[in-house]
Amino acid sequence: MKYSQDILFSAILLASGTAALKDGVGLKPHMGWSSWNVAQCNAASARYALDTANKFISLGLKDLGYQYINIDDCWSTKNRDGSGKLVPDPSKWPNGIKAVVDQIHGMGLKFGLYGCAGTQTCAGYPGSEGREKSDVAQLVSWGVDFWKYDNCYTPCRQNPRPQTCQNPTANTTQFYAPMRDAIVAANAKETNKLHFNLCNWGRDQVWTWGANYGHSWRMSVDNWGDWASVERIGSSAAGIHQYSAPGGFNDLDMLYIGSSKINENQSKLHFGLWAITKSPLVLGLDLNKISSSHLAIIKNKGLIDINQDPLGKAATTFRPPGAAAPAQGKIYPYWAGPLSDGVVIGLCAGTSAGKYSVNFKDVPGLSDRTYTWKEMFTGQSGSGTSISFDISLHDMRVIKVSTT
Ligand SMILES: *[C@@H]1O[C@H](CO)[C@@H](O)[C@H](O)[C@H]1NC(C)=O
Ligand SMILES: *[C@@H]1O[C@H](CO)[C@@H](O)[C@H](O)[C@H]1NC(C)=O
């Protein structure tokens, strides 16, 4: 059986001619919400899922493309049932999972759950190691659309296995392959397909093989909601931009807009950089408590359209003549990437406030001529051969240059 799945997978790879799973899932970075940052284990409930789904509609987020309501760790009971099945915690899911999924589907939205490649999830709930097919069958029977797969309690040279292994017995690919095989097999016959999100914390250079295994992959350890996280994750997105493409995207982790540890301008840069690097846009915040200024950031249609551009190519850094070289771990000022109808330029005051200018002829994808452009945070627009903005510390400007 294992053998035939491998053959099936090879056939899919050969048929597609590329690395991506090519099952039509994840052709654009996914957009949605995840429960973890809101109230950790307590938010893994029907109440939070349905409340957030309602907010997606009442706040106009659904209309902008936010779609997935993803429940993170702690949704099940601590033990499987007598036949080895996962059991939704009845205190959190009084009518089970399927009733909630049906309701969310009825609202035109999608529903996600969380599991783990090891023996337990990070919070100590049942993991899927050795149970992959049975667990996928349960997800399919409930109509689940998305599966985040964490990396806790995976095979380790330490005994007993720790939550976070520092000395794994194998490349993470081996821990993720059985779930990938189960999902590929399910997606080949179900109309309701699962998005497989690899959460191996960027280990084993997951960006080099992630598209063979899933539809998106976390390329770093968690975003802790502080500026240091935005710097650490945002700066490392530049070097791996080439791996993102329709069907498989670098996942820079949840958007911590509204975190008390970052200010307004840092929140704008956080959202803007995640958008242009084609990260999934997954809100990690309580929509009941969102401020109007943060709502304006996450509802910036210009930035969302850039993120969702069908070309699916991530922006990366470029170095204009005379500019300093990028510094490790710091957010470089100059970013650009292709769009189906233009080029996006990101200007980040990542290390100092000041005037940031570029001549279009120095931007990859543009040439020595006049273009029309529009800035997405201020709404400014213009036409010319260059742009120039005064930018406050840790703020950002995102300029769409039209080439059509
Ligand atoms: C892990 O395995 C993948 C797939 O075979 C390979 O591309 C990658 O280089 C490996 N990573 C490490 C660190 O061994
Ligand atoms: C944020 O940026 C605005 C304008 O771009 C500026 O007026 C404000 O002082 C900045 N705030 C901080 C905390 O740097």
Coordinates of C-alpha atoms and ligand atoms in Angstrom, one line a residue:
M1 CA 0.0 0.0 0.0
K2 CA 2.8 2.3 0.9
Y3 CA 4.5 1.3 -2.4
S4 CA 1.4 2.2 -4.5
Q5 CA 1.1 5.6 -2.8
D6 CA 4.7 6.3 -3.7
I7 CA 3.9 5.4 -7.3
L8 CA 0.9 7.6 -7.3
F9 CA 2.9 10.5 -6.0
S10 CA 5.7 9.9 -8.6
A11 CA 3.1 9.9 -11.3
I12 CA 1.7 13.2 -10.1
L13 CA 5.2 14.7 -10.1
L14 CA 5.9 13.3 -13.6
A15 CA 2.6 14.5 -14.9
S16 CA 3.0 18.0 -13.6
G17 CA 6.7 18.2 -14.7
T18 CA 7.3 20.4 -11.6
A19 CA 7.7 20.0 -7.9
A20 CA 4.3 21.3 -6.8
L21 CA 1.5 18.9 -5.8
K22 CA -0.6 20.3 -8.6
D23 CA -4.0 19.4 -7.2
G24 CA -5.4 22.9 -7.7
V25 CA -5.0 23.8 -4.0
G26 CA -3.1 26.8 -2.8
L27 CA -2.7 28.5 -6.1
K28 CA -2.6 31.8 -4.2
P29 CA -1.4 32.4 -0.7
H30 CA -4.2 31.4 1.6
M31 CA -6.0 34.1 3.7
G32 CA -7.8 33.6 6.9
W33 CA -7.6 33.5 10.7
S34 CA -6.0 31.2 13.2
S35 CA -7.1 30.7 16.8
W36 CA -3.8 30.3 18.6
N37 CA -2.8 33.9 19.3
V38 CA -6.3 34.8 20.4
A39 CA -6.5 32.6 23.5
Q40 CA -4.3 29.6 22.8
C41 CA -6.0 26.4 23.9
N42 CA -9.2 28.2 25.0
A43 CA -9.8 29.5 21.5
A44 CA -10.0 26.0 19.9
S45 CA -13.7 25.9 20.1
A46 CA -16.9 26.1 18.0
R47 CA -17.8 29.4 19.7
Y48 CA -14.6 31.1 18.5
A49 CA -14.8 29.5 15.1
L50 CA -18.4 30.6 14.5
D51 CA -17.9 34.0 16.1
T52 CA -14.9 34.6 13.8
A53 CA -16.8 33.4 10.7
N54 CA -19.6 35.9 11.6
K55 CA -17.0 38.7 12.0
F56 CA -15.4 37.8 8.6
I57 CA -18.8 38.7 7.1
S58 CA -19.8 41.7 9.3
L59 CA -16.3 43.4 9.0
G60 CA -16.2 42.9 5.3
L61 CA -13.2 40.5 5.5
K62 CA -14.8 37.7 3.5
D63 CA -15.4 40.1 0.6
L64 CA -11.7 40.9 0.6
G65 CA -10.7 37.2 0.3
Y66 CA -10.2 36.1 3.9
Q67 CA -11.6 32.6 3.9
Y68 CA -10.1 30.1 6.2
I69 CA -11.2 29.8 9.9
N70 CA -8.4 27.7 11.3
I71 CA -8.5 26.1 14.7
D72 CA -5.1 25.4 16.2
D73 CA -3.9 23.1 19.0
C74 CA -6.2 21.7 21.7
W75 CA -9.4 21.0 19.8
S76 CA -9.5 17.3 20.7
T77 CA -9.6 15.3 23.9
K78 CA -6.3 14.1 25.4
N79 CA -7.0 10.5 24.3
R80 CA -8.2 8.8 21.2
D81 CA -11.3 6.6 21.4
G82 CA -11.3 2.8 21.6
S83 CA -10.9 2.5 17.8
G84 CA -8.1 5.0 17.6
K85 CA -10.1 7.9 16.4
L86 CA -9.5 11.5 17.3
V87 CA -12.3 12.9 19.5
P88 CA -13.4 16.5 19.4
D89 CA -13.5 17.9 22.9
P90 CA -17.3 17.9 23.7
S91 CA -17.0 20.9 25.9
K92 CA -15.6 22.9 23.0
W93 CA -17.6 21.2 20.2
P94 CA -20.9 20.4 21.7
N95 CA -22.4 19.4 18.3
G96 CA -19.1 17.9 17.0
I97 CA -16.9 19.3 14.3
K98 CA -19.0 18.5 11.2
A99 CA -21.9 20.7 12.3
V100 CA -19.6 23.7 12.6
V101 CA -17.9 22.9 9.3
D102 CA -21.3 22.7 7.6
Q103 CA -22.3 26.1 9.1
I104 CA -19.0 27.7 8.0
H105 CA -19.3 26.3 4.5
G106 CA -22.8 27.6 4.4
M107 CA -21.4 31.1 5.0
G108 CA -19.1 30.6 2.0
L109 CA -16.0 30.1 4.2
K110 CA -13.6 27.3 4.8
F111 CA -12.5 25.5 8.0
G112 CA -9.1 24.3 9.2
L113 CA -7.8 22.0 11.9
Y114 CA -4.4 21.4 13.4
G115 CA -2.3 18.2 14.0
C116 CA 1.2 17.1 14.6
A117 CA 3.7 14.8 13.0
G118 CA 4.9 13.3 16.3
T119 CA 3.2 11.3 19.0
Q120 CA 1.6 14.4 20.6
T121 CA 0.8 17.9 19.6
C122 CA 2.8 20.7 21.0
A123 CA 0.2 21.2 23.8
G124 CA 0.1 17.4 24.5
Y125 CA -3.0 16.3 22.5
P126 CA -2.8 13.2 20.3
G127 CA -0.4 13.4 17.4
S128 CA -0.8 11.7 14.1
E129 CA 2.4 9.6 13.8
G130 CA 1.4 6.2 12.5
R131 CA -2.3 7.2 12.3
E132 CA -2.1 9.4 9.2
K133 CA -4.6 7.6 6.9
S134 CA -7.2 7.2 9.6
D135 CA -6.8 10.8 10.7
V136 CA -7.2 12.1 7.2
A137 CA -10.3 9.9 6.7
Q138 CA -11.8 11.7 9.8
L139 CA -10.9 15.2 8.4
V140 CA -12.4 14.2 5.1
S141 CA -15.6 12.9 6.7
W142 CA -16.0 16.2 8.6
G143 CA -15.4 18.3 5.4
V144 CA -12.2 20.0 6.8
D145 CA -10.4 22.2 4.2
F146 CA -7.0 22.9 5.8
W147 CA -4.6 20.9 8.0
K148 CA -1.7 22.6 9.8
Y149 CA 0.9 20.0 10.7
D150 CA 3.3 20.8 13.6
N151 CA 6.6 19.3 14.5
C152 CA 6.4 18.5 18.2
Y153 CA 7.3 15.1 19.8
T154 CA 8.8 13.8 16.5
P155 CA 11.4 11.1 16.6
C156 CA 14.4 12.3 18.5
R157 CA 17.7 11.0 19.9
Q158 CA 16.6 12.2 23.3
N159 CA 14.6 9.8 25.5
P160 CA 11.8 10.4 26.3
R161 CA 11.1 12.6 23.3
P162 CA 11.0 16.2 24.2
Q163 CA 8.3 18.6 22.9
T164 CA 11.0 20.4 20.7
C165 CA 13.7 18.0 19.6
Q166 CA 17.1 19.5 19.0
N167 CA 18.6 16.3 17.7
P168 CA 16.1 14.6 15.4
T169 CA 16.7 11.0 14.2
A170 CA 16.0 12.0 10.6
N171 CA 15.3 14.8 8.1
T172 CA 11.8 16.3 8.7
T173 CA 10.8 15.0 5.3
Q174 CA 10.4 11.6 6.8
F175 CA 8.1 12.8 9.5
Y176 CA 5.9 14.6 7.0
A177 CA 5.8 12.1 4.1
P178 CA 3.2 9.7 5.5
M179 CA 0.7 12.6 6.0
R180 CA 1.5 14.0 2.6
D181 CA 0.8 10.7 1.0
A182 CA -2.5 10.3 2.8
I183 CA -3.6 13.8 1.8
V184 CA -2.4 13.4 -1.8
A185 CA -4.5 10.2 -2.0
A186 CA -7.5 11.9 -0.4
N187 CA -7.3 15.0 -2.7
A188 CA -7.1 12.8 -5.8
K189 CA -10.6 11.5 -5.1
E190 CA -12.4 14.1 -3.0
T191 CA -13.9 17.3 -4.4
N192 CA -13.4 18.9 -1.0
K193 CA -9.6 19.1 -1.0
L194 CA -7.3 19.6 1.9
H195 CA -4.7 22.4 2.0
F196 CA -1.6 20.8 3.7
N197 CA 0.4 23.4 5.7
L198 CA 3.8 22.1 6.9
C199 CA 4.8 23.6 10.2
N200 CA 8.3 22.2 10.7
W201 CA 9.6 25.6 11.8
G202 CA 11.8 26.1 8.7
R203 CA 14.0 23.0 9.5
D204 CA 15.9 21.1 6.9
Q205 CA 15.6 24.0 4.4
V206 CA 11.9 23.1 4.0
W207 CA 11.5 25.7 1.2
T208 CA 13.7 23.5 -1.1
W209 CA 11.3 20.6 -0.8
G210 CA 8.1 22.1 0.6
A211 CA 6.3 22.2 -2.7
N212 CA 6.7 18.4 -3.0
Y213 CA 5.1 17.9 0.4
G214 CA 2.4 20.6 0.9
H215 CA 0.8 23.8 -0.3
S216 CA 2.5 26.1 2.1
W217 CA 5.3 25.7 4.6
R218 CA 6.4 27.7 7.6
M219 CA 9.9 28.9 6.9
S220 CA 10.8 30.0 10.5
V221 CA 10.1 29.5 14.1
D222 CA 7.0 31.3 15.4
N223 CA 6.2 35.0 15.1
W224 CA 6.2 36.1 18.7
G225 CA 4.4 39.4 18.0
D226 CA 7.4 41.6 18.6
W227 CA 9.6 43.7 16.3
A228 CA 12.4 41.2 16.6
S229 CA 10.2 38.5 15.1
V230 CA 9.1 40.8 12.2
E231 CA 12.8 41.5 11.5
R232 CA 13.9 37.9 11.9
I233 CA 11.2 36.4 9.6
G234 CA 10.8 39.3 7.2
S235 CA 14.6 39.6 6.5
S236 CA 15.0 35.9 5.9
A237 CA 12.1 35.9 3.3
A238 CA 14.4 37.6 0.8
G239 CA 16.8 34.7 0.3
I240 CA 14.1 32.1 -0.4
H241 CA 11.7 34.1 -2.6
Q242 CA 12.3 31.9 -5.6
Y243 CA 10.6 28.9 -3.9
S244 CA 7.2 30.5 -3.7
A245 CA 4.9 29.8 -6.7
P246 CA 1.2 28.9 -7.3
G247 CA 0.5 25.7 -5.4
G248 CA 3.3 26.2 -2.8
F249 CA 4.2 29.3 -0.8
N250 CA 6.6 30.2 2.0
D251 CA 4.5 30.8 5.1
L252 CA 5.9 33.7 7.2
D253 CA 3.5 32.7 10.0
M254 CA 0.5 34.5 11.4
L255 CA 0.0 38.2 11.2
Y256 CA 0.4 39.7 14.7
I257 CA -1.3 42.9 13.8
G258 CA -2.7 44.3 17.1
S259 CA 0.1 42.8 19.2
S260 CA 0.9 45.2 22.0
K261 CA 4.6 44.6 21.3
I262 CA 4.6 46.4 17.9
N263 CA 3.5 50.0 17.1
E264 CA 1.3 51.2 14.3
N265 CA 4.1 51.7 11.8
Q266 CA 5.7 48.3 12.6
S267 CA 2.2 46.8 12.0
K268 CA 2.0 48.4 8.6
L269 CA 5.5 47.1 7.6
H270 CA 4.6 43.7 9.0
F271 CA 1.5 43.5 6.8
G272 CA 3.1 45.1 3.8
L273 CA 6.1 42.8 3.8
W274 CA 4.1 39.7 4.3
A275 CA 1.8 40.8 1.4
I276 CA 4.6 41.5 -1.1
T277 CA 6.6 38.3 -0.2
K278 CA 3.4 36.3 -1.0
S279 CA 3.1 34.9 2.5
P280 CA -0.3 33.5 3.5
L281 CA -2.2 36.3 5.2
V282 CA -3.5 34.6 8.4
L283 CA -4.8 36.9 11.1
G284 CA -3.7 36.0 14.6
L285 CA -5.9 38.3 16.5
D286 CA -9.2 38.7 18.2
L287 CA -11.6 40.3 15.8
N288 CA -13.8 41.4 18.6
K289 CA -11.1 43.7 19.9
I290 CA -9.5 45.0 16.7
S291 CA -9.0 48.8 16.5
S292 CA -10.1 50.8 13.5
S293 CA -6.6 51.5 12.5
H294 CA -5.6 47.9 12.6
L295 CA -8.7 47.0 10.7
A296 CA -7.7 49.5 8.0
I297 CA -4.3 47.7 7.7
I298 CA -5.8 44.2 7.3
K299 CA -8.4 45.5 4.9
N300 CA -6.0 47.3 2.6
K301 CA -7.4 46.1 -0.7
G302 CA -4.4 47.3 -2.8
L303 CA -2.0 45.2 -0.6
I304 CA -4.3 42.2 -0.7
D305 CA -4.6 42.4 -4.5
I306 CA -0.8 42.4 -4.7
N307 CA -0.6 39.4 -2.4
Q308 CA -3.2 37.5 -4.4
D309 CA -1.8 38.4 -7.8
P310 CA -2.2 35.3 -10.0
L311 CA 1.5 35.3 -11.0
G312 CA 2.3 34.2 -7.4
K313 CA 5.9 35.5 -7.5
A314 CA 7.4 36.8 -4.2
A315 CA 9.2 40.1 -4.0
T316 CA 12.8 40.1 -2.8
T317 CA 15.5 42.7 -2.2
F318 CA 17.4 44.6 -4.8
R319 CA 20.3 46.9 -4.4
P320 CA 20.2 50.3 -6.2
P321 CA 23.5 51.9 -7.1
G322 CA 25.1 53.5 -4.0
A323 CA 22.9 51.7 -1.5
A324 CA 24.5 49.8 1.3
A325 CA 24.5 46.0 1.2
P326 CA 21.8 44.1 3.1
A327 CA 22.7 43.4 6.8
Q328 CA 22.0 39.9 8.2
G329 CA 18.8 39.9 10.3
K330 CA 17.8 43.4 9.4
I331 CA 15.0 44.5 7.0
Y332 CA 16.6 45.9 3.8
P333 CA 15.0 49.1 2.4
Y334 CA 14.6 48.0 -1.2
W335 CA 12.3 45.2 -2.3
A336 CA 10.6 44.4 -5.7
G337 CA 8.8 41.6 -7.4
P338 CA 6.8 41.0 -10.6
L339 CA 3.0 41.2 -10.9
S340 CA 0.8 40.0 -13.7
D341 CA 0.3 43.6 -14.7
G342 CA 3.2 45.5 -13.3
V343 CA 5.9 45.5 -10.6
V344 CA 5.6 46.0 -6.9
I345 CA 8.2 48.0 -5.0
G346 CA 8.5 47.8 -1.3
L347 CA 10.4 50.6 0.6
C348 CA 11.0 49.7 4.2
A349 CA 12.5 52.0 6.8
G350 CA 13.7 48.9 8.6
T351 CA 16.6 50.4 10.4
S352 CA 16.3 54.2 10.0
A353 CA 13.8 56.9 9.2
G354 CA 14.6 59.0 6.1
K355 CA 14.0 59.7 2.4
Y356 CA 14.0 56.6 0.3
S357 CA 14.2 57.1 -3.5
V358 CA 14.5 54.8 -6.4
N359 CA 14.9 55.3 -10.1
F360 CA 12.7 52.9 -12.0
K361 CA 15.6 51.9 -14.3
D362 CA 17.3 50.3 -11.3
V363 CA 14.3 48.2 -10.4
P364 CA 14.3 44.6 -11.6
G365 CA 11.6 44.3 -14.3
L366 CA 11.4 48.0 -15.1
S367 CA 13.4 50.1 -17.6
D368 CA 14.5 53.6 -18.3
R369 CA 11.1 55.2 -19.1
T370 CA 8.1 56.9 -17.6
Y371 CA 5.6 54.8 -15.6
T372 CA 2.4 55.5 -13.7
W373 CA 2.4 54.3 -10.0
K374 CA 0.3 54.1 -6.9
E375 CA 1.3 53.8 -3.3
M376 CA -0.9 51.5 -1.2
F377 CA -0.8 52.9 2.3
T378 CA -1.2 56.7 1.5
G379 CA -3.1 56.4 -1.8
Q380 CA -0.6 58.7 -3.5
S381 CA -0.2 58.2 -7.2
G382 CA 1.9 59.7 -9.9
S383 CA 3.8 59.3 -13.1
G384 CA 7.5 59.6 -13.8
T385 CA 10.9 57.9 -13.9
S386 CA 11.5 57.6 -10.2
I387 CA 9.8 57.7 -6.7
S388 CA 10.8 59.2 -3.4
F389 CA 9.2 59.0 0.0
D390 CA 10.0 60.2 3.5
I391 CA 9.4 57.2 5.7
S392 CA 9.2 57.1 9.5
L393 CA 11.2 54.5 11.4
H394 CA 9.8 50.9 10.8
D395 CA 7.1 52.2 8.4
M396 CA 6.8 51.1 4.9
R397 CA 5.5 52.2 1.5
V398 CA 4.3 49.8 -1.2
I399 CA 4.2 51.1 -4.7
K400 CA 2.5 49.4 -7.6
V401 CA 4.1 50.4 -10.9
S402 CA 1.9 49.7 -14.0
T403 CA 3.6 48.2 -17.0
T404 CA 0.4 47.7 -19.1
Ligands
LIG1 C1 15.9 16.8 3.6 O1 15.4 16.0 2.6 C2 15.0 16.7 1.4 C3 14.3 15.8 0.5 O2 15.0 14.7 0.2 C4 16.3 17.3 0.8 O3 16.0 18.1 -0.3 C5 17.0 18.2 1.9 O4 18.2 18.7 1.4 C6 17.2 17.5 3.1 N1 17.7 18.4 4.1 C7 18.7 18.2 4.9 C8 19.2 19.2 5.8 O5 19.3 17.1 5.0
LIG2 C1 4.6 56.5 12.3 O1 4.6 57.2 11.0 C2 3.9 58.4 11.0 C3 3.8 58.9 9.6 O2 4.4 58.1 8.6 C4 4.6 59.4 11.9 O3 3.9 60.6 11.9 C5 4.7 58.8 13.3 O4 5.5 59.6 14.1 C6 5.3 57.4 13.3 N1 5.3 56.8 14.6 C7 6.3 56.3 15.2 C8 6.1 55.7 16.5 O5 7.4 56.3 14.7

